[in-house]
Coordinates of C-alpha atoms in Angstrom, one line a residue:
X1168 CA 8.3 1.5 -21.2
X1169 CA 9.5 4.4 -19.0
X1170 CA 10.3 7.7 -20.3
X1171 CA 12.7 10.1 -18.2
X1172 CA 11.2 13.7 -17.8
X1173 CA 13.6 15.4 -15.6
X1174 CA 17.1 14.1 -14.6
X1175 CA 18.2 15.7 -11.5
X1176 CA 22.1 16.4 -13.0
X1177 CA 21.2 17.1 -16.0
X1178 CA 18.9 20.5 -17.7
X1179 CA 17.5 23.6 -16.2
X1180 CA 14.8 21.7 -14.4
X1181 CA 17.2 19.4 -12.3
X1182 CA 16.4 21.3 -9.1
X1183 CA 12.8 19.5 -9.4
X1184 CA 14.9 15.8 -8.9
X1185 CA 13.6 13.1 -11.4
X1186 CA 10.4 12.9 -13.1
X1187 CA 9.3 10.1 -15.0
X1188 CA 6.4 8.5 -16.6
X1189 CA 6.0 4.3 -17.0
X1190 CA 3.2 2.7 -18.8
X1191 CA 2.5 -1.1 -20.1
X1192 CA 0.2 -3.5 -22.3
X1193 CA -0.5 -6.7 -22.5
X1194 CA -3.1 -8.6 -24.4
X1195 CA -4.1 -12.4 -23.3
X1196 CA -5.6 -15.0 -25.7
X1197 CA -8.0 -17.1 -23.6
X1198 CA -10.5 -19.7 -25.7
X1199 CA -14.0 -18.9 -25.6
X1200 CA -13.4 -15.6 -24.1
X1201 CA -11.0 -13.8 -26.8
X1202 CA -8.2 -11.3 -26.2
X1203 CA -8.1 -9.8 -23.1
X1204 CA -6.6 -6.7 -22.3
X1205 CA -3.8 -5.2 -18.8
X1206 CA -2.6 -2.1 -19.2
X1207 CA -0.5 0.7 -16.2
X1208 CA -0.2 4.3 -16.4
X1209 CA 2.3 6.2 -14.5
X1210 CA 4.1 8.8 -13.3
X1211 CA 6.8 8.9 -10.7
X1212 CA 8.7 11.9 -8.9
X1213 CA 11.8 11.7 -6.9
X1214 CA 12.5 15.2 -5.3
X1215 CA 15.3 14.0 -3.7
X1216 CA 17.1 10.1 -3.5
X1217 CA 15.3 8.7 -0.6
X1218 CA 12.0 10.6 -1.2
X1219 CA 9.5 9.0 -4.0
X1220 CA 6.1 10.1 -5.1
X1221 CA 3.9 7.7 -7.5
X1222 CA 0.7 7.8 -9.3
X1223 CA -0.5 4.7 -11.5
X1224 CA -4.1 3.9 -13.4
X1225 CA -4.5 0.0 -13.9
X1226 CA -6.6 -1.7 -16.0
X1227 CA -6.7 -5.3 -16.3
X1228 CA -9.6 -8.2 -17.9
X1229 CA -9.4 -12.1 -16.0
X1230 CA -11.4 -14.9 -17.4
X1231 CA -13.0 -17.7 -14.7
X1232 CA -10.3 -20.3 -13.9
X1233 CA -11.2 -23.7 -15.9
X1234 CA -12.3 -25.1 -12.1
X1235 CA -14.9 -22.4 -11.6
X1236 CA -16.6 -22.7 -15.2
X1237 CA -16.4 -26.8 -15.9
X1238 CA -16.4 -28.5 -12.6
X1239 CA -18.6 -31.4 -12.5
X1240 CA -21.5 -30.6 -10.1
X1241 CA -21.5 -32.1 -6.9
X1242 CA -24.6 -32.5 -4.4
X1243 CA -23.7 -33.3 -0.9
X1244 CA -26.2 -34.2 1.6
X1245 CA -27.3 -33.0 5.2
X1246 CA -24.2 -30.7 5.0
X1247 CA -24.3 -28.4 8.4
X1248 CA -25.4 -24.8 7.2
X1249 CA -26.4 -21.7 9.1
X1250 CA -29.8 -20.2 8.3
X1251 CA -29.8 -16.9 9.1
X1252 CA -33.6 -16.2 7.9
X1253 CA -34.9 -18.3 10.7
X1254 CA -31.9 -17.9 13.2
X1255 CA -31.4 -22.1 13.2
X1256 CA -28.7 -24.4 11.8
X1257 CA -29.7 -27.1 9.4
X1258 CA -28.8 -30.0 7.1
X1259 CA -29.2 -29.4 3.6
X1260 CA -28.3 -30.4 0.1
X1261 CA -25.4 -28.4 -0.9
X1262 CA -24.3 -28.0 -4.7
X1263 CA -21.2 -27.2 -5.9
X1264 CA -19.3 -27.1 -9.1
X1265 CA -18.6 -25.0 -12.2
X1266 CA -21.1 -22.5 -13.3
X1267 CA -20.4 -22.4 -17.4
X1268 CA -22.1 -18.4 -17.6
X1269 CA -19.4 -16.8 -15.5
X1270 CA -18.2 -13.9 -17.6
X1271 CA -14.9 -11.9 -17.6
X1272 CA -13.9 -9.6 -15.3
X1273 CA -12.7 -5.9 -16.2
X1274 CA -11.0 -3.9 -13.4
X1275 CA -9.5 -0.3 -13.2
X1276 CA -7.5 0.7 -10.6
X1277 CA -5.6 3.8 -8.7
X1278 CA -3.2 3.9 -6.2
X1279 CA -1.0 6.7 -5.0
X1280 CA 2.2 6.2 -2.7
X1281 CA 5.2 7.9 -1.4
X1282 CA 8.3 5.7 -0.4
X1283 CA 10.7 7.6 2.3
X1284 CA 14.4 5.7 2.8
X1285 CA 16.4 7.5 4.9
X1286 CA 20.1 8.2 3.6
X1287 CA 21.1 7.8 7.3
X1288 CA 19.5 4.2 8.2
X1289 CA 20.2 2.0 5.1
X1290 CA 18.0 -1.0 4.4
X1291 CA 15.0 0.8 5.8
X1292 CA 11.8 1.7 3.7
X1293 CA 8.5 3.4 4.7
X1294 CA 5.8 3.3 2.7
X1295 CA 2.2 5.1 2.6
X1296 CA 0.0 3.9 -0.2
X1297 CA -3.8 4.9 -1.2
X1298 CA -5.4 2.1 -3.4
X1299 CA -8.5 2.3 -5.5
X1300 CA -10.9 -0.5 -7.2
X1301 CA -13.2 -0.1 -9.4
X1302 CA -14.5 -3.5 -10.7
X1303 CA -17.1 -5.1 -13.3
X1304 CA -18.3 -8.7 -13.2
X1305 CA -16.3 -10.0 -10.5
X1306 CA -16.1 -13.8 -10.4
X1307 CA -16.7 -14.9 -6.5
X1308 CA -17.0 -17.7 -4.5
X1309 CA -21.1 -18.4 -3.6
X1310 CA -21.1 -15.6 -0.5
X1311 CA -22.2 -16.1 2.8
X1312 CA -26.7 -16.8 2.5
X1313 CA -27.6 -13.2 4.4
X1314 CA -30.9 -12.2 3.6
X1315 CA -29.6 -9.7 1.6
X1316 CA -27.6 -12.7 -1.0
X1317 CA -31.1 -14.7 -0.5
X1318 CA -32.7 -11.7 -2.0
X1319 CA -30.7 -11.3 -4.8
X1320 CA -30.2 -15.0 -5.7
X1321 CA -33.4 -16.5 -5.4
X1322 CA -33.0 -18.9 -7.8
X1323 CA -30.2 -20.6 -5.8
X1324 CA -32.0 -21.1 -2.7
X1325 CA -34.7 -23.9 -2.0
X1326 CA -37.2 -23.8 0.7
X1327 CA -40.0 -26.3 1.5
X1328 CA -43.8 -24.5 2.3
X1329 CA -42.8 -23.8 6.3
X1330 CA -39.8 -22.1 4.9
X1331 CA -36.9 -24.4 6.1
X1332 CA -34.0 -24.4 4.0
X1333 CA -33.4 -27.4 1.9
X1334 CA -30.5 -26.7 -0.4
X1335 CA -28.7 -24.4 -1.7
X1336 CA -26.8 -24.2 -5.0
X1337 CA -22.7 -22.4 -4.3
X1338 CA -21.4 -22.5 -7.2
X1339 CA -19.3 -19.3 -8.3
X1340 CA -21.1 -16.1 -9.6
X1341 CA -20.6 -13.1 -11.0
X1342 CA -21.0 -9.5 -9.1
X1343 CA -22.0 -6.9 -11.4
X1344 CA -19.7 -4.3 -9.5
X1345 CA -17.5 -4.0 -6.5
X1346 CA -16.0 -0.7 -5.1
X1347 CA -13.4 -0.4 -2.7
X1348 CA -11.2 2.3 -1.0
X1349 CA -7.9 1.7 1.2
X1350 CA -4.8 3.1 2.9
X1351 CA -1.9 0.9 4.1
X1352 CA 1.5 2.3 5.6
X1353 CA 4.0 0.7 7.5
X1354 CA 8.0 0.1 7.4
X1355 CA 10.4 -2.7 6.1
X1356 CA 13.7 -2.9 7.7
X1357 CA 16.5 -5.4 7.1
X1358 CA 20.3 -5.5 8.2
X1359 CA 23.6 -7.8 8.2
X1360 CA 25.4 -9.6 10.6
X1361 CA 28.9 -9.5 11.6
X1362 CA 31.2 -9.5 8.4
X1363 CA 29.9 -10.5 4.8
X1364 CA 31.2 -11.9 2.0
X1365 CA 31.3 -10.0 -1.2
X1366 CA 28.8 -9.0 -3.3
X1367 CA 28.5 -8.4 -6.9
X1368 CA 27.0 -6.0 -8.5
X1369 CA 26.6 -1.9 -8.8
X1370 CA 28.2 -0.4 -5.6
X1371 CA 25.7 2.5 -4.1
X1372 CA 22.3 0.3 -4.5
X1373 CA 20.3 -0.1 -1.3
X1374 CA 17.9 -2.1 -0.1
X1375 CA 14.9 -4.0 -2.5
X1376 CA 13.0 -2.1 -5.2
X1377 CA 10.6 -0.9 -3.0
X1378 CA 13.3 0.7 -0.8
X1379 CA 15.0 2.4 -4.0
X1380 CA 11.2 4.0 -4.9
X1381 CA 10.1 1.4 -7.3
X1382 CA 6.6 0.5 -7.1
X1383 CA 7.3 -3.2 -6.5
X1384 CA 5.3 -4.0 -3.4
X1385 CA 7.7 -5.6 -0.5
X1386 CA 5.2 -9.2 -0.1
X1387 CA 5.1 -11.7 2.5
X1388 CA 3.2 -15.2 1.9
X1389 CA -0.6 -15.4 2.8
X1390 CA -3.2 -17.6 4.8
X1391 CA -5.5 -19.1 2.5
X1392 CA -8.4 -17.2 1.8
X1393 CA -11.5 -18.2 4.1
X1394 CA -14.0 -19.9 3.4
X1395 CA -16.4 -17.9 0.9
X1396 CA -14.0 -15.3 0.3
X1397 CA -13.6 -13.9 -3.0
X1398 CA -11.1 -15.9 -5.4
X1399 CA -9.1 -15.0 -8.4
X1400 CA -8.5 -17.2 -11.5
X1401 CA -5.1 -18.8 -11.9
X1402 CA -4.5 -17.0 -15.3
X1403 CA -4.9 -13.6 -13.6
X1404 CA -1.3 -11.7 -12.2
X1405 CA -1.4 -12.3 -8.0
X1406 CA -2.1 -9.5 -6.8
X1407 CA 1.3 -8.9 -5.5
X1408 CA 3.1 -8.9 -9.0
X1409 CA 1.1 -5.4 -10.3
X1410 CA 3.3 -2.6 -10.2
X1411 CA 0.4 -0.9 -8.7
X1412 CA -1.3 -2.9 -5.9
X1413 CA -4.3 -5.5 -5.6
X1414 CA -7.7 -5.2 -3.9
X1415 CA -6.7 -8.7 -1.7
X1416 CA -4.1 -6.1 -0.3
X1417 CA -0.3 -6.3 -1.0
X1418 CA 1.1 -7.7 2.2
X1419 CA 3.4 -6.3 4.4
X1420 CA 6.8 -7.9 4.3
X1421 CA 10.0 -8.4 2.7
X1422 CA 10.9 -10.9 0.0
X1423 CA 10.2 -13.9 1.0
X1424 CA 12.4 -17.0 0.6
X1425 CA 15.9 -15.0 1.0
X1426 CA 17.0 -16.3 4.7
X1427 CA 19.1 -19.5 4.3
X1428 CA 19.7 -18.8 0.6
X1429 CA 22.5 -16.6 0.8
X1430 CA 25.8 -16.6 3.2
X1431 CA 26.1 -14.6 6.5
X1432 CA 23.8 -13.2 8.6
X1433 CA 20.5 -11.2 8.3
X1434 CA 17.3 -9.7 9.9
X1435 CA 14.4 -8.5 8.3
X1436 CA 11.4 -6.6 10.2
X1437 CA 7.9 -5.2 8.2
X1438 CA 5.1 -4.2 9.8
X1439 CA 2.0 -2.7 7.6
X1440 CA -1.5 -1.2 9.0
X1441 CA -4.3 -1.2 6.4
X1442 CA -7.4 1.5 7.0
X1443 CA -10.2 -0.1 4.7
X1444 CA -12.5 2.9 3.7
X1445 CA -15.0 1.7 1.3
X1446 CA -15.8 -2.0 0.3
X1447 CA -19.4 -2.5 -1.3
X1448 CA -20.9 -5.1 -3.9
X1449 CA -23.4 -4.4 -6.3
X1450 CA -24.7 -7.8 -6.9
X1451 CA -26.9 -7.2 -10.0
X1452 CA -28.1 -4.0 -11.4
X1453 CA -31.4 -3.0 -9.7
X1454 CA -30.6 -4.5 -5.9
X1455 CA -28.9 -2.7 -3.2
X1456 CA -25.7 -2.5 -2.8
X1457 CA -23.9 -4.3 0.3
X1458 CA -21.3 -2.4 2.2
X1459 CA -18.9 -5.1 4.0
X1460 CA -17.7 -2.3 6.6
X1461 CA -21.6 -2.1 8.1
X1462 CA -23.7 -5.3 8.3
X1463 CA -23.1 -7.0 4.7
X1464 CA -21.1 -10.0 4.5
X1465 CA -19.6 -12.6 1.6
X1466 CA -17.6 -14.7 3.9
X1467 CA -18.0 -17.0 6.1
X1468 CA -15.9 -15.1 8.7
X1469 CA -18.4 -11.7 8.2
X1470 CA -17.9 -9.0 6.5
X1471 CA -14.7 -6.7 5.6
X1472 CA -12.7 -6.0 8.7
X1473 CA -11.8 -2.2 9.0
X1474 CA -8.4 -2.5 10.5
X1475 CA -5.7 -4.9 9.4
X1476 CA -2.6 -5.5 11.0
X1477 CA 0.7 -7.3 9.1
X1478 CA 3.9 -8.6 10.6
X1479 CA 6.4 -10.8 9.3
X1480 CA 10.1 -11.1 9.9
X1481 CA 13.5 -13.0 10.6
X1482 CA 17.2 -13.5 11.5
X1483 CA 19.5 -16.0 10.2
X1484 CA 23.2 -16.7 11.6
X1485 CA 25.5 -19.3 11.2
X1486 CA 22.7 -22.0 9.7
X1487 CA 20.4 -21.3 12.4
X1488 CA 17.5 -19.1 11.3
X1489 CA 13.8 -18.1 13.1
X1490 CA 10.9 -16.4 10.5
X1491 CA 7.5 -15.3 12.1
X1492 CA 4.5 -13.9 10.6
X1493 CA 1.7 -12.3 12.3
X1494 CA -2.0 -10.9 11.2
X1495 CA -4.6 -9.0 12.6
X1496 CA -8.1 -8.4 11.7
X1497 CA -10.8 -6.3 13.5
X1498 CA -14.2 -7.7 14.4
X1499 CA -17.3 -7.5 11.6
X1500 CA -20.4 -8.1 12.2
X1501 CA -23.5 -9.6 9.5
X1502 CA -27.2 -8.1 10.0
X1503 CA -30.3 -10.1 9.7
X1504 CA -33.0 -8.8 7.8
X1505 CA -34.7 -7.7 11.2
X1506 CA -37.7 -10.2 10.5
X1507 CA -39.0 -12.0 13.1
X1508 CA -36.7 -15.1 13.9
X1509 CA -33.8 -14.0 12.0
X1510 CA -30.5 -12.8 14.1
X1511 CA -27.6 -10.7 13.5
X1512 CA -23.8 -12.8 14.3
X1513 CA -20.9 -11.0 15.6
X1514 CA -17.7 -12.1 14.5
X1515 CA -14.8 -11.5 17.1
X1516 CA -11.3 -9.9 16.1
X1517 CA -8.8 -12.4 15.4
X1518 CA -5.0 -12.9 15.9
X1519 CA -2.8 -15.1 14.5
X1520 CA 0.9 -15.9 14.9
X1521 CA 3.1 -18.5 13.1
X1522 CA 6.6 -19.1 13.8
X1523 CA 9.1 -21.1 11.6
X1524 CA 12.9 -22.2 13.1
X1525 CA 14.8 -24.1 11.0
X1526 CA 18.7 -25.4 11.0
X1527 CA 21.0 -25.9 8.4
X1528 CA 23.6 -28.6 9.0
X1529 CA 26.0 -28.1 6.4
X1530 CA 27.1 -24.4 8.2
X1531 CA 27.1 -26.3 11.8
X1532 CA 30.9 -26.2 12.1
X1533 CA 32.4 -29.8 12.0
X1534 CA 29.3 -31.5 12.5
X1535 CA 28.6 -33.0 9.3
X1536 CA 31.9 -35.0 9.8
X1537 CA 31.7 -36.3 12.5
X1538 CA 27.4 -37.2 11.5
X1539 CA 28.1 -37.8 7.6
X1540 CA 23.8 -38.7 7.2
X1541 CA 23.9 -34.5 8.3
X1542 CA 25.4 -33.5 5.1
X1543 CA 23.2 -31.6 3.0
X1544 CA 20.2 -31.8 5.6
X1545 CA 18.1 -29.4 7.2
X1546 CA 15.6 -29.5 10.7
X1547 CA 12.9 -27.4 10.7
X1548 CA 10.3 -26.7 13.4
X1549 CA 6.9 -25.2 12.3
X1550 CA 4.3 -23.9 14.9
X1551 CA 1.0 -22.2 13.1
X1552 CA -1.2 -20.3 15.4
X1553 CA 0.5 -20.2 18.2
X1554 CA -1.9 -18.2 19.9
X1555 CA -4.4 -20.9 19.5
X1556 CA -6.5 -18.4 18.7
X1557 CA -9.7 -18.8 16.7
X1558 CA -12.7 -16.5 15.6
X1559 CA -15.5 -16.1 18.1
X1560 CA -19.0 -15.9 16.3
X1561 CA -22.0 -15.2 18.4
X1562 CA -25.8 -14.4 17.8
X1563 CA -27.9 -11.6 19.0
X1564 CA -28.7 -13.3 22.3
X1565 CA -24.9 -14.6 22.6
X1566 CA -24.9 -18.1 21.8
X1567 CA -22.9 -19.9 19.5
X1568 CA -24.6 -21.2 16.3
X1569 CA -24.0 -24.7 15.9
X1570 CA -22.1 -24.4 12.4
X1571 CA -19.9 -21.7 14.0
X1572 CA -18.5 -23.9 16.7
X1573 CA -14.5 -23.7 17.0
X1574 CA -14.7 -27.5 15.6
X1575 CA -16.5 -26.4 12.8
X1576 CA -14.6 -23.2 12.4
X1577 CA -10.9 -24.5 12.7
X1578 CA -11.1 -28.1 13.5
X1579 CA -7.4 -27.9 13.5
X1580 CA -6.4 -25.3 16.1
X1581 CA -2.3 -25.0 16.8
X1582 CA -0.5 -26.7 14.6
X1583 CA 3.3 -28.1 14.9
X1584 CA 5.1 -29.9 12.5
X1585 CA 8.8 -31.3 12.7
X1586 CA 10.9 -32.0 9.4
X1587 CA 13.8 -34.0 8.2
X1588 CA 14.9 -33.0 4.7
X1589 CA 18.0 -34.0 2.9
X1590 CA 19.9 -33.4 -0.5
X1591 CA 21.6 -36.7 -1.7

C-alpha cells in the first residue's frame, strides 16, 4: 500500500513536491517452521521530478532451503584442505550434507537513498544508497577453518594427539548474529539508436523505475558465490527483488535480458562503487565477534573486501549486439592465531571481465533467404574472464599454499564458448 502525503499541484503544502509513505506484509507458511513473517516501511520525498529521497525499515524471516537441512551426509576422503593452525596443507575426511537443527533466520534492515535524473539528459539515473543489516540466526555455508571458526566450532573439527587435522564436518550452520554497514553509488545510463519504432504506453515516462525514483534497484546477473560464501535459501526473495536492498549487495546495472528483445537500437552503461563499513559475525553468544574488514574470514577467498567495483553494459543494432560485465574486489587478508606454526594468507585484489557478442540472423538483411537453415537462428560468442585473471593467495613468508594453487583455485581460467541456437 502507498499512501500520498503531499501532491505537488494540489494543497497548500505543494511547494514541498510529493511526499509519500509505502509499507507491505507478507506472511509465509513453511512446514516444520510455521508462518513466517516480511514486512517494508517507508517513506519517500520528491522535492522536485528528477530529485528523490527514500527511507525504508525491512523485516523479513527465511527458513534453511530443503538441501541444507535433509541432504544425505557425505564423507569424502583425503580431500586437499588448508590448515591454518599449523601453516601445512593436508588430506582429510571432509563431511558434508544437511544439518536438520538449522533454525530460521530473522532480519531487519535500513537503507536510505537519493535518486537524481536529470530533466536535461534523459535515460540517466544516479543513485547514492546507505544499507543497513541487522541479522539473527543466519544460515551459512561451513566458513573458512581460521582459528577463530576452530574455536568456536570445536565439535566440528578432528585432530589426532600431534594435532594434525583429520576431518572436518562442513555442513551448514547457523550464526547467532551478523552486522553490516554499506554505501554504494554509481550511474545507469541508456539511449536509442537512430529512429524507433513506436511505443505504447503513457507519453512523458523516462527511463526504468529506478530512474523515475522508485526504489526498484537497477540489477545486473552475478558470479556465483565463492566457495564458503554465505548462501540464501531458495524460498527467501533474491536480494535484488526487496524494494529496499540486500546484504549480498544490489548490483550495479540495468535490466538485464532487454538487448535483442525489442526492435532498434540501444546502449546501456552502469557503473556502481560499494564502500563496505562494517561486516562482523557473532558466531554464538559468548565468543568474539569476527570483523571480515580486519583479519576474519568465512570464505574461501578471505574476508570482506572493502571496495567493490561493478560494470555492466551493452549496444545492440541491426541484430548485432555486444554485453560486458566487469567486477572488482579489493584484497583481504585472514590472520592466524599468532601461535607458533600458524600463518596469516593474503588474498590479492581481483578483476574480472566477461564479454558476450551475439548475432541475430533474422535482422541480417536478406540473408536468411538466401541461407533458409539462418532463419530464426542466432550466433553467440562468450568469453569469461578475459583478463585471465585469478586470485593470488600467499602466506606470511610469500609462498603459495598448496590448496590455494591457481589449479586449485580456478581450474578453469578464460573461458570461451561458441553457440548455434535455432527456433524451428
Amino acid at each position: 500500500i502507498e499512501i500520498p502525503i503531499v501532491d505537488r499541484d494540489l494543497g497548500p503544502l505543494g511547494f514541498l513536491g510529493e511526499v509519500a509513505l509505502n509499507s507491505n506484509i507478507g506472511i509465509t507458511d513453511v512446514s516444520d517452521f510455521g508462518n513466517l513473517l516480511d514486512y517494508t516501511a517507508g517513506i519517500r520525498w520528491s522535492p522536485t521530478r528528477d530529485l528523490t529521497f527514500s527511507a525504508s525499515l525491512i523485516g523479513d524471516e527465511n527458513a534453511p532451503s530443503v538441501s541444507q537441512l535433509g541432504t544425505p551426509i557425505l564423507t569424502t576422503p583425503n580431500a586437499t584442505f588448508f590448515d591454518f593452525t599449523r601453516n601445512e596443507t593436508v588430506l582429510i575426511d571432509r563431511i558434508t550434507g544437511g544439518n536438520p537443527l538449522l533454525v530460521a533466520e530473522k532480519r531487519r534492515d535500513l537503507k536510505l537513498g537519493v535518486n537524481w535524473s536529470p530533466a536535461k539528459i534523459d535515460r540517466l539515473n544516479f543513485q547514492v544508497e546507505y544499507f543497513r543489516n541487522r541479522s539473527r540466526n543466519t544460515t551459512a555455508s561451513f566458513p573458512l577453518l581460521t582459528p577463530e571458526i576452530e574455536a568456536a566450532f570445536t565439535g566440528r573439527v578432528v585432530r589426532d594427539g600431534s594435532g594434525q587435522l583429520i576431518s572436518v564436518d562442513q555442513r551448514a550452520v547457523n550464526y547467532a548474529e551478523e552486522n553490516s554497514q554499506r554505501i554504494r553509488w554509481g550511474f545507469n545510463f541508456s539511449g536509442r539508436i537512430g529512429a524507433q519504432p513506436p511505443r505504447g504506453g503513457r507519453p512523458g515516462r523516462r527511463g526504468p523505475p529506478a530512474a523515475r525514483g522508485g526504489s526498484r534497484p537497477a540489477s545486473e546477473a552475478g558470479d556465483p558465490p565463492a566457495p564458503g560464501a554465505r548462501t540464501r535459501p531458495p524460498n527467501a526473495k533474491p536480494p535484488g527483488a526487496r524494494p529496499a536492498g540486500s546484504r549480498q549487495a544490489s548490483r550495479g546495472g540495468g535490466r538485464r535480458g532487454g538487448f535483442g528483445r525489442r526492435r532498434g537500437g540501444r546502449w546501456q552503461i552502469a557503473l556502481y562503487h560499494s564502500y563496505q563499513i562494517e561486516d562482523e559475525i557473532l558466531i554464538a553468544p559468548g565468543t568474539p565477534a569476527l570483523d571480515l574488514l580486519n583479519g576474519s574470514a568465512t570464505s574461501n577467498l578471505g574476508g570482506t573486501p572493502r571496495h567493490r567495483i561493478e560494470l555492466s553494459g551493452g549496444i545492440f543494432n541491426n541484430g548485432m549486439g555486444m554485453r560486458v560485465s566487469g567486477n572488482y574486489r579489493s584484497a583481504t587478508h585472514a590472520d592466524g592465531d599468532g601461535a607458533l606454526g600458524s600463518s596469516d594468507l593474503f588474498f590479492s585484489d581481483l578483476t574480472s571481465i566477461n564479454l558476450r557478442f551475439f548475432l541475430l540472423m533474422d535482422q541480417r538483411g536478406t540473408l536468411t533467404k538466401k541461407i533458409p537453415l539462418l532463419k530464426g537462428s542466432r550466433i553467440a560468442l562468450r568469453i569469461n574472464n578475459v583478463l585471465n585473471n585469478i586470485i593470488d593467495v600467499r602466506d606470511q613468508d610469500g609462498d603459495v599454499p598448496l590448496s590455494y594453487q591457481p589449479g586449485f583455485i580456478d581450474p578453469v581460467g578464460r573461458y570461451v564458448e561458441i553457440s548455434f541456437r535455432k527456433r524451428f
